[in-house]
Amino acid sequence: VAKKQGRNLVKPFVSSMQDELAKRVRVEADLRAAIKKAEIVPYYQPLVDLKTNRIIGFEALARWKTASGEFIPPNEFIPVAEEAGLIVELTDQLLRHACTDALSWSSELVLSFNLSPIQLSDRLLGLRILKILGDVGLPAHRIELEVTESAIIQDAVTARIVLDDLVNAGVRIALDDFGTGYSSLSQLSNYRFDKIKIDRSFVSSFETNDKQDKVIKAIIALGVGLGVTITAEGIEEESQLQRLQDLGCDIGQGYLLGRPAPAEKLTTGQVSARILQRG
Ligand code: C2E
Ligand code: MG
Ligand code: MG
Ligand code: MG
């Protein structure tokens, strides 16, 4: 009986693995074609100075718009691009696109761009990014690269070489999703980041959780101590915005302040008072 049951259990498992594999192969082929057709484009979400309520720049967030009009979010295709060895090509294309868009913005606005963790173990990454900036004609100080702690931990030696190439050229570096990785504090003393982005999970729960409020307070104090700008991600509620402003957080980002939007729909300048006071 046991043997029979075992056989029955194994079969659906194997066939679901085959389904997974077939799906993966299909997604990979579609992704390859999408890159060729430049169907993956950057959307932009505003970064807002919480002291002046002015937009200081935009984070580029990749969106795959398929031929059928469906949008596939980055968490679904970036990992596939990484595993399929397509991330270099995709990043180069997206970065070139985003830098070209940024050229048409007001000259003080910054473009923030995400790098995949595995990219920081590619020694030539820094030089390739600088080549793209040079080709497009976007000054290095207009761009900020978002990296995560896990990216640095994977290959610390190469990560330093890459980050040094970029920092020496005037590119700024932000530590993304701060608080969700491990060894955050040691990374802070090993590297000089220009910005720390507090992960959305802290912001979304800090009103209902008094400890979370203290954690955010401490991160902001850390930023002051280290001379690093602090950004809070995922601001959705007026009360969250209020609290972050009271705590002296420098920059905010979130649906309340602006959702990711295509290049042609960007509004720059002062975020409307109406949006900021919406309760
Ligand atoms: P991230 O860099 O932490 O980006 C912030 C994510 O939070 C974005 O999701 C954004 O749309 C979302 N978000 C912003 N404000 C709010 C809010 O108020 N509420 C909620 N619930 N979400 C908010 P998205 O666009 O789906 O991107 C997910 C992740 O994919 C990004 O996280 C980033 O790590 C990665 N990613 C996006 N674009 C690229 C890219 O061009 N290259 C690479 N390597 N990674 C990218
Ligand atoms: Mg980011
Ligand atoms: Mg983030
Ligand atoms: Mg992230």
Coordinates of N, CA, C and O and ligand atoms in Angstrom, one line a residue, residues 59 114 146 176-177 197 199 233, ligand 3:
E59 N 12.9 57.5 -9.3 CA 13.4 56.2 -9.3 C 12.9 55.5 -10.6 O 11.6 55.5 -10.8
N114 N 18.0 51.0 -10.2 CA 18.3 49.8 -9.4 C 19.3 48.9 -10.1 O 19.2 48.6 -11.3
E146 N 21.0 52.3 -6.9 CA 20.5 51.6 -5.7 C 21.0 50.2 -5.7 O 20.8 49.4 -6.6
D176 N 19.6 50.3 -0.7 CA 18.1 50.1 -0.9 C 17.6 49.0 0.1 O 18.4 48.2 0.6
D177 N 16.3 49.1 0.4 CA 15.7 48.1 1.2 C 16.4 47.9 2.6 O 16.5 46.8 3.1
K197 N 17.9 53.9 2.1 CA 16.4 53.8 1.9 C 15.8 52.8 2.8 O 16.1 51.6 2.8
D199 N 13.4 50.4 4.2 CA 12.5 49.5 3.5 C 11.0 49.8 3.9 O 10.7 50.1 5.0
E233 N 10.7 54.6 2.1 CA 10.0 54.0 0.9 C 8.5 53.6 1.4 O 8.3 53.4 2.6
Ligands
MG3 MG 13.5 49.4 -2.0

